[in-house]
XYZ file of N, CA and C in Angstrom:
441
model
N 0.375 1.084 -15.319
C 0.141 2.473 -15.220
C -1.028 2.719 -15.621
N -1.539 2.407 -16.757
C -2.867 2.556 -17.165
C -3.721 2.415 -16.191
N -3.800 1.166 -15.868
C -4.871 0.552 -14.627
C -4.998 1.410 -13.653
N -3.844 1.958 -13.268
C -3.613 2.400 -11.659
C -4.532 4.231 -12.012
N -4.082 4.555 -13.299
C -4.754 5.710 -13.325
C -6.561 5.932 -13.857
N -6.886 4.643 -14.666
C -8.291 4.512 -15.016
C -9.499 3.855 -13.938
N -8.537 2.825 -13.533
C -9.457 2.164 -12.296
C -9.749 2.792 -11.195
N -10.765 2.958 -10.667
C -11.350 4.137 -9.680
C -10.966 3.020 -8.284
N -9.712 3.025 -7.846
C -9.644 2.169 -6.689
C -9.362 3.358 -5.218
N -9.295 2.353 -4.191
C -8.726 3.128 -3.182
C -7.157 3.342 -3.594
N -6.490 4.399 -3.098
C -4.966 4.527 -3.480
C -4.475 5.001 -4.776
N -5.433 4.676 -5.522
C -5.372 4.700 -7.059
C -5.046 5.708 -7.860
N -4.935 7.204 -7.011
C -4.634 8.216 -7.480
C -3.274 8.923 -6.990
N -2.446 8.090 -6.161
C -1.449 8.301 -5.853
C -0.287 7.956 -6.845
N 0.610 8.576 -6.797
C 1.683 8.036 -7.646
C 2.885 7.198 -6.866
N 2.600 6.860 -5.582
C 3.699 6.189 -4.697
C 3.638 4.745 -5.323
N 4.634 3.847 -5.873
C 4.921 2.627 -6.063
C 4.067 1.790 -5.121
N 3.079 0.806 -5.592
C 2.655 -0.262 -4.695
C 1.468 0.037 -3.956
N 0.865 1.604 -4.215
C -0.058 2.097 -3.316
C -1.453 1.916 -3.968
N -1.572 1.450 -4.925
C -2.497 0.822 -5.882
C -3.065 -0.164 -5.296
N -1.932 -1.130 -5.347
C -2.358 -2.498 -4.528
C -2.603 -2.450 -3.248
N -1.918 -1.735 -2.626
C -2.143 -1.715 -1.040
C -3.256 -1.089 -0.527
N -3.844 -0.331 -1.801
C -5.138 0.432 -1.103
C -6.437 -0.903 -1.921
N -6.229 -1.417 -2.579
C -6.853 -2.585 -2.824
C -6.929 -3.385 -1.917
N -5.752 -3.967 -1.116
C -5.650 -4.901 -0.129
C -5.866 -4.512 1.290
N -6.295 -3.070 1.414
C -6.824 -2.140 2.605
C -8.221 -2.705 2.132
N -8.679 -2.325 1.167
C -10.294 -2.157 0.701
C -10.959 -3.818 1.027
N -10.125 -4.930 0.706
C -10.148 -6.403 0.931
C -10.183 -6.713 2.550
N -9.234 -6.089 3.050
C -9.023 -6.104 4.373
C -10.616 -5.560 5.252
N -10.777 -4.256 5.065
C -12.033 -3.915 5.458
C -13.245 -4.479 5.343
N -13.542 -5.039 4.301
C -14.610 -5.458 3.402
C -15.128 -6.985 4.290
N -13.917 -7.699 4.725
C -13.579 -8.659 5.196
C -13.673 -9.118 6.577
N -13.177 -7.900 7.266
C -12.546 -7.692 8.592
C -13.316 -8.758 9.460
N -14.516 -8.968 9.441
C -15.495 -10.047 10.592
C -15.080 -11.437 10.186
N -14.144 -11.963 9.383
C -14.151 -13.247 8.568
C -12.706 -13.789 9.187
N -11.925 -13.119 10.059
C -10.941 -13.991 10.675
C -10.044 -14.442 9.627
N -9.382 -13.784 8.886
C -8.710 -13.826 7.645
C -7.452 -13.065 7.700
N -6.236 -13.860 6.865
C -4.887 -13.783 7.017
C -4.458 -13.206 5.821
N -3.842 -12.156 5.692
C -3.649 -11.112 4.692
C -2.080 -10.760 4.904
N -1.139 -11.659 5.806
C 0.065 -11.048 5.824
C 1.057 -11.401 4.752
N 0.513 -12.198 4.005
C 1.441 -12.494 2.770
C 1.006 -11.563 1.514
N 0.062 -10.560 1.733
C -0.300 -9.727 0.568
C -1.549 -10.656 -0.172
N -1.180 -10.369 -1.830
C -1.962 -11.238 -2.644
C -1.628 -12.969 -2.666
N -0.121 -12.913 -1.988
C 0.016 -14.347 -1.960
C -0.636 -14.872 -0.642
N -1.217 -14.456 0.140
C -2.284 -15.012 1.285
C -2.984 -15.934 0.647
N -2.646 -16.952 1.814
C -3.523 -18.344 1.839
C -4.911 -18.308 1.701
N -5.377 -17.026 2.472
C -6.715 -16.910 2.207
C -7.575 -16.202 0.833
N -6.634 -15.417 0.089
C -6.661 -15.187 -0.996
C -6.788 -16.739 -1.903
N -5.728 -17.222 -1.832
C -5.544 -18.514 -2.552
C -6.248 -19.515 -2.516
N -6.948 -19.761 -1.377
C -7.776 -21.106 -0.906
C -9.315 -20.210 -1.224
N -9.444 -19.362 -1.706
C -10.812 -18.511 -2.179
C -11.612 -17.995 -1.084
N -11.318 -18.174 0.264
C -12.288 -17.759 1.335
C -12.127 -16.274 1.565
N -11.124 -15.647 1.149
C -11.355 -14.181 1.182
C -12.146 -13.761 -0.110
N -12.507 -14.167 -1.453
C -13.271 -13.842 -2.028
C -14.761 -14.399 -1.974
N -14.858 -15.327 -1.069
C -16.289 -15.988 -0.866
C -16.910 -14.909 0.419
N -15.790 -14.503 1.228
C -15.978 -13.624 2.250
C -16.583 -11.979 1.691
N -15.918 -11.878 0.506
C -16.143 -10.506 -0.115
C -17.368 -10.608 -0.713
N -17.720 -11.431 -1.333
C -18.885 -11.657 -2.288
C -20.143 -11.786 -0.849
N -19.892 -12.534 -0.013
C -20.785 -12.350 1.134
C -21.179 -11.198 1.811
N -20.367 -10.399 1.657
C -20.277 -8.869 1.896
C -20.965 -7.987 1.224
N -20.632 -8.261 -0.040
C -21.316 -7.766 -1.059
C -22.721 -7.843 -1.697
N -22.988 -9.274 -1.339
C -24.039 -9.854 -2.163
C -24.535 -10.808 -0.836
N -25.048 -10.408 0.272
C -25.468 -11.285 1.604
C -26.708 -12.297 0.879
N -26.305 -13.615 1.365
C -27.559 -14.355 1.410
C -27.647 -15.523 -0.020
N -26.790 -15.087 -0.675
C -26.779 -15.968 -2.208
C -25.834 -17.131 -1.555
N -24.511 -17.009 -1.185
C -23.706 -18.418 -0.568
C -23.898 -18.228 0.730
N -23.871 -19.445 1.189
C -23.820 -19.814 2.876
C -22.077 -19.776 2.974
N -21.449 -18.790 3.243
C -20.078 -18.594 3.724
C -19.800 -19.823 4.578
N -20.605 -20.181 5.859
C -19.969 -21.035 6.342
C -19.947 -22.481 5.814
N -20.355 -22.648 4.730
C -20.673 -24.075 3.649
C -19.160 -24.389 3.437
N -18.080 -23.292 3.498
C -16.788 -23.390 2.732
C -15.890 -23.766 3.779
N -14.611 -24.457 3.192
C -13.702 -24.728 4.362
C -12.342 -24.256 3.612
N -11.387 -23.701 4.163
C -10.296 -23.316 3.573
C -9.524 -24.485 2.815
N -9.922 -25.695 3.432
C -8.590 -26.908 2.565
C -9.432 -27.219 1.415
N -10.585 -26.678 1.090
C -11.000 -27.112 -0.432
C -11.210 -25.985 -1.396
N -9.535 -25.589 -1.755
C -9.584 -24.462 -2.466
C -9.840 -24.393 -3.720
N -9.798 -25.483 -4.380
C -10.601 -25.397 -5.718
C -11.804 -24.934 -5.619
N -12.562 -25.943 -4.958
C -13.812 -25.628 -4.665
C -14.569 -24.037 -4.288
N -13.989 -23.632 -3.365
C -14.076 -22.510 -2.954
C -13.736 -21.323 -4.114
N -12.533 -21.524 -4.836
C -12.273 -20.314 -5.977
C -13.347 -20.439 -7.104
N -14.295 -21.784 -7.475
C -14.828 -21.931 -8.291
C -15.985 -21.430 -8.144
N -16.580 -21.218 -6.982
C -17.798 -20.862 -5.917
C -17.985 -19.065 -6.099
N -16.691 -18.630 -5.446
C -16.459 -17.305 -5.580
C -16.335 -16.438 -6.587
N -15.599 -17.179 -7.701
C -15.304 -16.580 -8.925
C -16.387 -16.498 -9.826
N -17.247 -17.565 -9.750
C -18.558 -17.849 -10.468
C -19.931 -17.248 -9.929
N -20.020 -16.926 -8.693
C -21.150 -16.225 -7.971
C -20.610 -14.560 -8.102
N -19.362 -14.354 -8.299
C -19.061 -12.581 -8.676
C -19.339 -12.574 -10.280
N -19.334 -13.450 -10.933
C -19.322 -13.344 -12.461
C -21.166 -13.363 -12.251
N -21.364 -14.280 -11.914
C -23.235 -14.255 -12.411
C -23.988 -13.223 -11.762
N -23.453 -12.969 -10.587
C -24.235 -11.653 -9.726
C -23.917 -10.227 -9.655
N -22.669 -10.192 -9.664
C -22.112 -8.711 -10.090
C -21.476 -8.519 -11.292
N -21.442 -9.381 -12.344
C -20.860 -9.036 -13.779
C -19.495 -8.782 -13.606
N -18.528 -9.161 -12.676
C -17.226 -9.355 -12.091
C -16.610 -10.257 -13.563
N -15.940 -10.202 -14.419
C -15.728 -11.169 -15.394
C -14.410 -11.896 -14.668
N -14.619 -13.122 -14.948
C -13.839 -14.216 -14.722
C -12.577 -14.303 -15.090
N -11.456 -13.257 -15.135
C -10.402 -13.379 -15.645
C -9.270 -14.103 -14.741
N -9.621 -14.503 -13.630
C -8.813 -15.500 -12.680
C -9.342 -17.019 -13.059
N -8.595 -17.979 -13.364
C -8.881 -19.300 -13.462
C -8.824 -19.849 -12.246
N -9.976 -20.124 -11.775
C -10.136 -20.963 -10.583
C -9.164 -21.688 -9.994
N -8.764 -22.657 -10.845
C -7.830 -23.825 -10.665
C -6.549 -23.405 -10.457
N -5.919 -22.299 -11.352
C -4.857 -21.757 -11.232
C -4.807 -20.693 -9.631
N -5.810 -20.076 -9.279
C -5.508 -19.402 -8.113
C -5.452 -20.160 -7.144
N -6.391 -21.501 -6.955
C -6.279 -22.347 -6.138
C -4.792 -23.086 -5.901
N -4.156 -23.155 -6.927
C -2.868 -24.036 -6.846
C -1.695 -22.859 -6.685
N -2.238 -21.685 -6.485
C -1.105 -20.834 -6.173
C -0.125 -20.247 -7.633
N -0.936 -20.894 -8.786
C -0.403 -20.351 -10.246
C -0.730 -19.034 -10.566
N -1.842 -18.429 -10.164
C -2.339 -17.197 -10.821
C -1.586 -15.914 -10.348
N -0.831 -14.969 -11.015
C -0.223 -13.907 -11.006
C -0.752 -12.983 -10.088
N 0.403 -12.129 -9.717
C -0.231 -11.096 -8.326
C -0.854 -10.065 -9.462
N -0.431 -9.829 -10.784
C -1.143 -8.841 -11.694
C -2.916 -9.173 -11.929
N -2.932 -10.542 -12.098
C -4.140 -11.010 -12.565
C -4.824 -10.745 -11.319
N -4.730 -11.202 -9.927
C -5.191 -11.079 -8.397
C -5.680 -9.541 -8.459
N -4.627 -8.781 -8.642
C -4.778 -7.173 -8.995
C -5.781 -6.642 -9.398
N -5.998 -7.142 -10.798
C -6.741 -6.806 -11.848
C -7.802 -7.274 -11.545
N -8.093 -8.084 -11.165
C -9.787 -8.957 -10.706
C -10.340 -8.375 -9.689
N -9.197 -7.995 -8.464
C -9.783 -7.421 -7.224
C -10.316 -5.975 -7.535
N -9.496 -4.924 -8.361
C -9.796 -3.670 -9.168
C -11.178 -3.833 -9.571
N -11.448 -4.824 -10.367
C -12.772 -5.145 -11.250
C -13.666 -5.272 -10.325
N -13.687 -5.806 -9.481
C -14.377 -6.189 -8.407
C -14.731 -5.171 -7.662
N -13.789 -4.407 -6.841
C -14.266 -2.844 -6.030
C -15.119 -2.127 -7.250
N -14.656 -2.210 -8.409
C -15.638 -1.161 -9.244
C -16.986 -1.673 -9.325
N -17.016 -2.951 -9.695
C -18.785 -3.735 -9.527
C -19.152 -3.328 -8.246
N -18.292 -3.427 -6.756
C -19.226 -3.257 -5.531
C -19.424 -1.862 -5.595
N -18.712 -1.042 -6.065
C -18.863 0.440 -5.955
C -20.203 1.181 -6.789
N -20.407 0.005 -8.045
C -21.509 0.616 -8.817
C -23.000 -0.190 -8.336
N -22.638 -1.102 -7.504
C -23.598 -1.577 -6.638
C -24.484 -0.744 -5.520
N -23.036 -0.251 -4.889
C -23.473 0.700 -3.739
C -23.911 1.958 -4.278
N -23.436 2.600 -5.315
C -24.071 3.767 -5.699
C -25.478 3.617 -5.909
N -26.030 2.448 -6.262
C -27.391 2.261 -6.433
C -28.149 2.632 -7.781
N -27.038 2.910 -8.856
C -27.535 3.283 -10.329
C -26.773 2.260 -11.230
N -27.794 1.548 -11.909
C -27.241 0.518 -12.711
C -26.295 1.265 -14.032
N -25.448 0.850 -14.997
C -24.966 1.394 -15.893
C -26.128 1.893 -16.611
N -27.269 1.076 -17.097
C -28.065 1.366 -17.731
C -28.796 2.556 -17.043
N -28.560 2.701 -16.199
C -29.347 4.217 -15.368
C -28.643 5.243 -15.636
N -27.497 5.060 -15.475
C -26.744 6.280 -15.471
C -26.396 6.593 -16.827
N -26.369 5.746 -18.155
C -26.424 6.076 -19.276
C -27.818 6.381 -19.563
N -28.847 6.240 -19.241
C -30.177 7.137 -19.402
C -30.224 8.671 -18.781
N -29.338 8.438 -17.613
C -29.164 10.117 -17.051
C -28.550 10.726 -18.107
N -27.487 10.106 -18.378
C -26.640 11.019 -19.365
C -27.177 11.515 -20.632
N -28.160 10.696 -21.409
C -28.976 10.837 -22.254
C -29.957 11.776 -22.401
N -30.617 12.142 -20.907
C -31.679 13.254 -20.497
C -31.126 14.584 -20.303
N -29.453 14.543 -19.753
C -28.789 15.274 -19.590
C -28.501 15.991 -20.897
N -27.958 15.325 -21.838
C -27.833 15.781 -23.048
C -29.094 16.418 -23.621
N -30.218 15.602 -23.891
C -30.995 16.295 -24.191
C -31.378 17.278 -24.040
N -31.155 17.917 -22.726
C -31.758 19.370 -22.333
C -30.500 20.362 -22.250
N -29.536 19.917 -22.791
C -28.518 20.595 -23.216
C -28.566 21.588 -24.629
N -29.114 20.258 -25.208
C -29.267 20.659 -26.672
C -30.365 21.815 -27.140
């Protein structure tokens, strides 16, 4: 419940059960719509667990760093390591998912949801154009003017 309240995600403001997770999944589908991925089993879908969804998401967020076409769905562990590592290095998304657990289908749905919500917020911050440091600087400027 706390995560739903404070993580700014699609569907996160509604009290409907599952809307938080559904909003995240809808965002993932929208971000990766050009990649022919299957999300029919929700967060248990093969394309999430084999890393292809996270590779596609990273490719959409930071194009040109990874070549999506170099990865195949049957190399799940390689894909998961690449996607989670790239997101941590280039987007500062904490690697709370173990790539091996994700590839083996052992990662919990809660951890996948949390990871995707952190990813969403990193993407939102990147899209806003202001880094965390820049926002903190602006806040200090405003506080100084108020005093």
